[in-house]
Coordinates of C-alpha atoms in Angstrom, one line a residue:
M1 CA -55.5 -100.9 19.5
T2 CA -56.1 -102.6 22.6
D3 CA -52.5 -103.9 22.9
S4 CA -51.1 -100.5 22.3
S5 CA -53.4 -99.0 25.0
T6 CA -52.6 -101.8 27.4
S7 CA -48.7 -101.2 26.9
L8 CA -49.0 -97.5 27.2
H9 CA -50.8 -97.9 30.6
S10 CA -48.5 -100.7 31.9
A11 CA -45.2 -99.2 30.6
P12 CA -44.5 -97.0 33.6
S13 CA -45.0 -99.8 36.0
R14 CA -42.2 -101.8 34.5
S15 CA -39.6 -99.2 35.0
R16 CA -39.2 -96.0 37.1
A17 CA -39.0 -93.7 34.0
Y18 CA -41.5 -91.4 35.6
P19 CA -41.8 -90.9 39.3
Y20 CA -44.7 -92.7 41.2
Y21 CA -46.8 -89.5 41.8
S22 CA -49.2 -91.3 44.1
S23 CA -46.2 -91.7 46.5
P24 CA -45.0 -89.0 49.0
A25 CA -42.5 -86.5 47.4
W26 CA -39.7 -87.6 49.9
K27 CA -40.1 -91.4 48.8
R28 CA -40.0 -90.5 45.2
F29 CA -36.7 -88.7 45.7
L30 CA -34.9 -90.4 48.6
L31 CA -35.7 -94.1 47.9
T32 CA -34.0 -94.1 44.6
R33 CA -30.8 -95.6 43.1
E34 CA -29.9 -92.0 42.1
F35 CA -30.0 -90.8 45.7
A36 CA -28.0 -93.8 46.8
V37 CA -25.3 -92.6 44.4
V38 CA -25.4 -89.2 45.9
I39 CA -25.0 -90.7 49.4
A40 CA -22.1 -92.8 48.2
L41 CA -20.5 -89.8 46.8
I42 CA -20.8 -88.0 50.1
I43 CA -19.3 -90.9 52.0
V44 CA -16.4 -91.3 49.7
A45 CA -15.6 -87.6 49.7
V46 CA -15.9 -87.3 53.5
G47 CA -13.8 -90.5 53.9
A48 CA -11.1 -89.4 51.5
S49 CA -10.9 -85.9 53.0
T50 CA -10.6 -87.3 56.6
S51 CA -8.0 -90.2 55.8
I52 CA -5.9 -88.6 53.0
R53 CA -3.8 -85.7 53.8
K54 CA -4.6 -82.5 51.8
F55 CA -7.3 -84.2 49.8
S56 CA -9.8 -81.6 51.0
S57 CA -7.6 -78.6 49.9
P58 CA -9.0 -76.3 47.2
L59 CA -6.1 -77.3 44.9
T60 CA -7.2 -80.8 45.0
L61 CA -11.0 -79.8 44.4
G62 CA -9.8 -77.8 41.4
Y63 CA -8.0 -80.5 39.7
L64 CA -10.7 -83.2 40.5
L65 CA -13.4 -80.8 38.7
L66 CA -11.0 -80.0 35.9
D67 CA -10.4 -83.7 35.2
A68 CA -14.1 -84.4 35.6
T69 CA -15.4 -81.6 33.2
P70 CA -15.1 -83.6 29.9
I71 CA -16.8 -86.6 31.4
L72 CA -19.5 -84.4 32.9
L73 CA -20.1 -82.8 29.5
I74 CA -20.2 -86.0 27.5
A75 CA -22.4 -87.8 30.1
L76 CA -25.3 -85.3 29.4
P77 CA -26.2 -86.5 25.9
M78 CA -25.0 -90.0 26.7
T79 CA -27.6 -90.2 29.3
L80 CA -30.3 -89.3 26.8
I81 CA -29.1 -91.8 24.3
L82 CA -28.9 -94.7 26.8
I83 CA -32.5 -93.8 28.1
S84 CA -33.6 -94.1 24.4
A85 CA -32.2 -97.7 24.4
E86 CA -29.2 -96.7 22.1
I87 CA -25.5 -96.2 22.8
D88 CA -22.6 -94.1 21.4
L89 CA -19.2 -95.4 21.7
S90 CA -17.5 -92.9 19.4
V91 CA -17.6 -90.0 21.8
A92 CA -14.0 -90.2 22.9
S93 CA -12.9 -90.4 19.1
I94 CA -15.0 -87.2 18.4
V95 CA -13.2 -85.7 21.3
G96 CA -9.8 -86.6 19.8
L97 CA -10.9 -85.5 16.3
S98 CA -12.2 -82.1 17.5
N99 CA -9.0 -81.7 19.4
V100 CA -6.8 -82.4 16.4
T101 CA -8.9 -80.2 14.1
L102 CA -8.5 -77.3 16.4
G103 CA -4.8 -77.9 16.6
A104 CA -4.3 -78.4 12.9
L105 CA -6.2 -75.4 11.8
F106 CA -4.6 -73.2 14.4
D107 CA -1.3 -74.5 13.3
A108 CA -2.2 -73.6 9.6
G109 CA -2.8 -70.0 10.7
W110 CA -6.5 -69.9 11.4
P111 CA -7.6 -67.9 14.4
V112 CA -8.2 -70.1 17.4
E113 CA -11.8 -69.0 17.7
L114 CA -12.6 -69.8 14.0
A115 CA -10.7 -73.1 14.5
A116 CA -12.7 -74.0 17.5
L117 CA -15.9 -73.2 15.6
A118 CA -14.8 -75.5 12.8
A119 CA -14.2 -78.3 15.4
L120 CA -17.7 -77.8 16.6
V121 CA -19.1 -78.2 13.2
L122 CA -17.2 -81.2 12.6
G123 CA -18.5 -82.7 15.8
I124 CA -22.0 -82.0 14.7
L125 CA -21.2 -83.8 11.4
C126 CA -19.8 -86.8 13.1
G127 CA -23.0 -87.0 15.3
A128 CA -25.1 -86.6 12.1
I129 CA -23.2 -89.5 10.6
N130 CA -24.0 -91.8 13.6
G131 CA -27.5 -90.6 13.5
L132 CA -28.2 -91.3 9.8
L133 CA -26.6 -94.7 10.0
V134 CA -28.9 -95.7 12.9
T135 CA -32.1 -93.9 12.0
V136 CA -32.1 -93.9 8.1
V137 CA -30.0 -97.0 7.3
G138 CA -31.3 -98.8 10.3
L139 CA -28.1 -100.3 11.7
P140 CA -27.6 -101.0 15.4
S141 CA -26.1 -98.1 17.3
L142 CA -23.6 -100.5 18.9
A143 CA -22.2 -101.6 15.6
V144 CA -22.2 -98.1 14.2
T145 CA -20.4 -96.5 16.9
I146 CA -17.8 -99.1 17.2
G147 CA -17.1 -98.5 13.6
T148 CA -17.1 -94.8 13.8
L149 CA -15.0 -95.0 17.0
A150 CA -12.2 -96.6 14.8
L151 CA -13.0 -94.2 11.8
F152 CA -12.8 -90.9 13.7
R153 CA -9.8 -92.0 15.7
G154 CA -8.0 -93.1 12.6
I155 CA -8.7 -89.7 10.9
A156 CA -7.5 -88.0 14.0
V157 CA -4.2 -89.9 14.1
G158 CA -3.9 -89.4 10.3
I159 CA -4.2 -85.6 10.5
L160 CA -1.3 -85.0 12.8
G161 CA 0.5 -88.4 12.9
T162 CA 3.0 -88.4 15.7
K163 CA 3.1 -84.4 15.8
S164 CA 1.7 -82.4 18.7
V165 CA 0.4 -78.9 18.4
V166 CA 1.1 -76.6 21.2
N167 CA 1.5 -72.9 22.0
F168 CA -2.2 -72.1 22.0
P169 CA -3.1 -68.5 23.0
E170 CA -2.4 -68.1 26.8
Y171 CA -5.7 -66.3 27.3
W172 CA -7.6 -69.5 26.4
T173 CA -5.4 -71.9 28.2
T174 CA -5.5 -69.8 31.4
L175 CA -9.2 -69.1 31.1
T176 CA -9.9 -72.9 30.9
T177 CA -7.8 -73.6 34.2
S178 CA -8.6 -70.5 36.3
I179 CA -10.5 -70.8 39.4
F180 CA -12.8 -68.5 41.5
G181 CA -10.7 -66.9 44.1
K182 CA -9.4 -69.5 46.6
S183 CA -12.4 -71.7 46.3
G184 CA -10.8 -74.2 44.0
I185 CA -13.9 -74.0 41.7
P186 CA -12.9 -73.7 38.0
Y187 CA -14.6 -71.0 35.7
V188 CA -15.5 -73.8 33.4
I189 CA -17.8 -75.3 35.8
V190 CA -20.2 -72.5 35.0
L191 CA -20.5 -73.8 31.5
V192 CA -21.1 -77.4 32.8
V193 CA -23.9 -76.1 35.2
I194 CA -25.5 -74.2 32.4
L195 CA -25.5 -77.2 30.1
A196 CA -26.6 -79.5 32.9
L197 CA -29.6 -77.3 33.6
A198 CA -30.4 -77.2 30.0
F199 CA -30.3 -81.1 29.7
V200 CA -32.3 -81.5 32.9
L201 CA -35.1 -79.2 31.5
L202 CA -35.0 -80.9 28.1
L203 CA -35.1 -84.6 29.5
H204 CA -37.5 -84.1 32.7
F205 CA -39.7 -81.2 31.8
T206 CA -40.6 -81.3 28.0
P207 CA -42.6 -83.4 25.7
F208 CA -39.3 -84.3 23.8
G209 CA -37.9 -85.7 27.1
R210 CA -41.0 -87.7 27.8
G211 CA -40.7 -89.1 24.2
I212 CA -37.0 -90.2 25.0
F213 CA -38.4 -92.3 27.9
A214 CA -41.2 -93.7 25.9
I215 CA -38.8 -94.8 23.1
G216 CA -36.6 -96.6 25.6
R217 CA -39.5 -98.4 27.2
N218 CA -41.2 -99.4 23.9
Q219 CA -40.3 -98.0 20.6
E220 CA -43.4 -99.2 18.7
V221 CA -45.8 -97.9 21.4
A222 CA -43.9 -94.5 21.4
A223 CA -44.3 -94.3 17.6
F224 CA -48.1 -95.1 17.9
S225 CA -48.4 -92.5 20.5
G226 CA -47.0 -89.8 18.3
V227 CA -43.4 -89.6 19.2
K228 CA -41.2 -89.0 16.1
V229 CA -38.8 -91.9 17.0
Q230 CA -36.2 -91.6 14.3
R231 CA -36.1 -87.7 14.3
T232 CA -35.6 -87.8 18.2
K233 CA -32.7 -90.4 17.9
F234 CA -31.0 -88.4 15.3
I235 CA -31.2 -85.2 17.4
L236 CA -29.7 -87.2 20.2
F237 CA -26.7 -88.3 18.2
V238 CA -26.2 -84.9 16.8
L239 CA -26.2 -83.4 20.5
S240 CA -23.7 -86.1 21.4
G241 CA -21.4 -85.0 18.7
L242 CA -21.7 -81.3 19.4
V243 CA -21.0 -81.8 23.2
S244 CA -18.2 -84.3 22.5
A245 CA -16.6 -81.7 20.3
L246 CA -17.0 -79.1 23.0
A247 CA -15.2 -81.3 25.3
G248 CA -12.5 -81.8 22.7
I249 CA -12.0 -78.0 22.7
Y250 CA -11.8 -78.0 26.4
F251 CA -9.3 -80.8 26.3
T252 CA -7.1 -78.8 24.0
F253 CA -7.0 -75.8 26.1
R254 CA -6.9 -77.6 29.3
Y255 CA -3.7 -79.5 28.4
G256 CA -2.4 -77.0 26.0
S257 CA -1.8 -79.6 23.2
A258 CA -3.6 -81.4 20.3
R259 CA -2.6 -85.0 19.6
G260 CA -4.4 -87.8 17.7
D261 CA -4.5 -90.1 20.7
N262 CA -6.0 -87.6 23.2
A263 CA -8.9 -88.7 25.2
Q264 CA -8.4 -92.3 24.2
G265 CA -10.6 -94.8 26.3
L266 CA -12.7 -91.9 27.8
E267 CA -15.9 -93.6 26.6
L268 CA -15.5 -96.2 29.2
T269 CA -15.4 -93.9 32.1
V270 CA -18.4 -91.9 30.7
I271 CA -20.5 -95.0 30.2
A272 CA -19.5 -96.5 33.6
A273 CA -20.5 -93.1 35.3
V274 CA -23.9 -92.8 33.5
L275 CA -24.8 -96.5 34.5
L276 CA -23.5 -96.1 37.8
G277 CA -25.8 -93.0 38.2
G278 CA -29.0 -95.1 37.7
V279 CA -29.5 -95.2 33.9
S280 CA -30.7 -98.6 32.6
I281 CA -28.5 -100.3 29.9
F282 CA -31.8 -101.5 28.5
G283 CA -33.4 -97.9 28.2
G284 CA -36.4 -96.2 29.5
K285 CA -35.0 -95.3 33.0
G286 CA -32.6 -92.7 34.4
A287 CA -32.2 -89.2 35.8
L288 CA -29.6 -86.7 35.3
H289 CA -28.9 -85.9 38.9
G290 CA -27.8 -89.5 39.5
V291 CA -25.6 -89.3 36.5
L292 CA -23.9 -86.2 37.6
A293 CA -23.4 -87.8 41.0
G294 CA -22.0 -90.9 39.3
V295 CA -19.4 -88.9 37.4
L296 CA -18.3 -87.1 40.5
L297 CA -18.2 -90.3 42.5
I298 CA -15.8 -92.0 39.9
G299 CA -13.7 -88.8 39.8
T300 CA -13.5 -88.7 43.5
L301 CA -12.4 -92.4 43.6
Q302 CA -9.9 -91.9 40.9
S303 CA -8.5 -88.7 42.7
A304 CA -8.3 -90.5 46.1
L305 CA -6.5 -93.6 44.4
R306 CA -3.9 -91.4 42.8
F307 CA -3.2 -89.8 46.2
V308 CA -2.3 -93.0 47.6
N309 CA 0.0 -93.9 44.6
V310 CA -2.3 -96.5 43.0
T311 CA -1.3 -97.1 39.4
S312 CA -3.5 -96.2 36.5
D313 CA -4.0 -99.9 35.5
V314 CA -5.5 -100.6 39.0
I315 CA -7.6 -97.4 38.5
N316 CA -9.0 -98.7 35.2
I317 CA -9.9 -102.1 37.0
V318 CA -11.8 -100.1 39.6
V319 CA -13.7 -98.2 36.9
G320 CA -14.4 -101.5 35.0
A321 CA -15.6 -103.2 38.1
L322 CA -18.0 -100.3 38.8
L323 CA -19.2 -100.6 35.2
V324 CA -19.9 -104.2 35.6
A325 CA -21.6 -103.7 39.1
S326 CA -23.7 -100.9 37.5
I327 CA -25.1 -103.4 34.9
V328 CA -25.5 -106.4 37.2
S329 CA -26.8 -104.7 40.3
P330 CA -30.3 -103.8 39.0
S331 CA -30.9 -107.3 37.9
F332 CA -29.7 -108.7 41.3
F333 CA -31.8 -106.5 43.4
A334 CA -35.0 -107.1 41.1
W335 CA -34.2 -110.8 41.7
L336 CA -33.9 -110.3 45.4
K337 CA -36.9 -108.1 45.6
G338 CA -39.0 -111.0 44.0
K339 CA -37.4 -113.7 46.1
I340 CA -38.1 -112.3 49.5
P341 CA -42.0 -112.3 49.1
R342 CA -41.9 -115.8 47.5
A343 CA -40.0 -117.0 50.6
A344 CA -42.5 -115.4 52.8
K345 CA -45.4 -117.1 50.9
E346 CA -43.7 -120.4 51.2
R347 CA -43.2 -120.0 54.9
A348 CA -46.8 -118.9 55.3
S349 CA -48.1 -122.0 53.4
K350 CA -46.0 -124.4 55.5
A351 CA -47.3 -122.9 58.7
P352 CA -50.6 -124.7 59.0
A353 CA -49.0 -128.1 58.1
N354 CA -46.5 -127.6 61.0
R355 CA -49.1 -126.7 63.5
G356 CA -51.2 -129.8 62.6

C-alpha cells in the first residue's frame, strides 16, 4: 500500500501529464513543447507565405485543410491511445477498408447513406477486434495492429481487386470539398472542430481522460486507484476504428473514388504529427492542442515543399525525419537539462581549490 501511494504522488512529477498548478498560468501554457510547436507552425506558415508566390491564397489554404482533414481526424483518437502507452498502426488500413466498403456497397446498389453507415459499423468492428486482442487476449498493441494493418488492407484489396468505384452522388462529393465563400475554409472543418472539442473535453476535463493519463504513467497504479484499465483501452481502440472509418468515408467523397490501396502509409504521417505535437511515445504525457498544431505543421511543410516542386519521396524523408526527431528530442533535452546543473556543480566544487 505504501508503494502504491508513493507512486501515485510521485507520478505527476515524472511527466507533465497534468499541469503544475502551482506555477503561473502563463508558464503552464507558454513554456511547453506544445506551444513551441504552435510557434513553429506560425513561423513556417509566415515564411512560406512571404517566400512562395500564391501560397497564402484561399485556394492553397483550402487544399491544405482538405488534405489535412483525415490526418486531423485520425490523430484525435491516436493521441489518446499513445498517451495510454499503446499504439494503433492499423488506422490507414481501416481507412482503406471503409473506403472500399462504401464503394462496393454503393456499386451493388445500396443508397450511399446506408453504405456509409455500414462502413462506420465496420470501422467499429475493426477497432473492437484490435481492442479485444490487446485487452482480453493480452497481446502487445504493436504486434496486434501490425497484423491487422496487413489483414484489413488485404481484405480491402481483395474486395475490389484492381477495380475502382467512381460516380458517387455529386451532392456528397461537392459538399465534401465546398468552402465558406472566398475564405478557403472547407465545410468539413466544422466536423473536425466539433470532434476536436469533444476529444479535448474527454481527455482533459473528465475522469475518463485522467484515467488515460494514469494508465500511461503506471498501469498497475492506475488499476489500484480505480481506473478500469482494460475497458478504457478497449474504448480507445473502438474510437480509433470509428474515427478512421469516418476518415475513410471522407476520403471516398473527397477524391470521388474507392480503391483498395487508398490512404496507404497514412499512419506514418499521423503518428509523426502526434509525436511532434508533444505526445510521449512512452505514454502518460500529451495535449491535443499540440497535436493539432503538429498536424497542421506537417501539412504546411508538405504543401510548401510541393509548391517548390519537391518530389513525394523527399517529402516522405522530411516526415520520417520529423518522426525520428519527435522521438529523440525529449530524451536529448532531458539529458541536457540534467547535464547543465551537474556541470555547474562541478565548477562550483573546483572553485575553492583553484583559489587556494
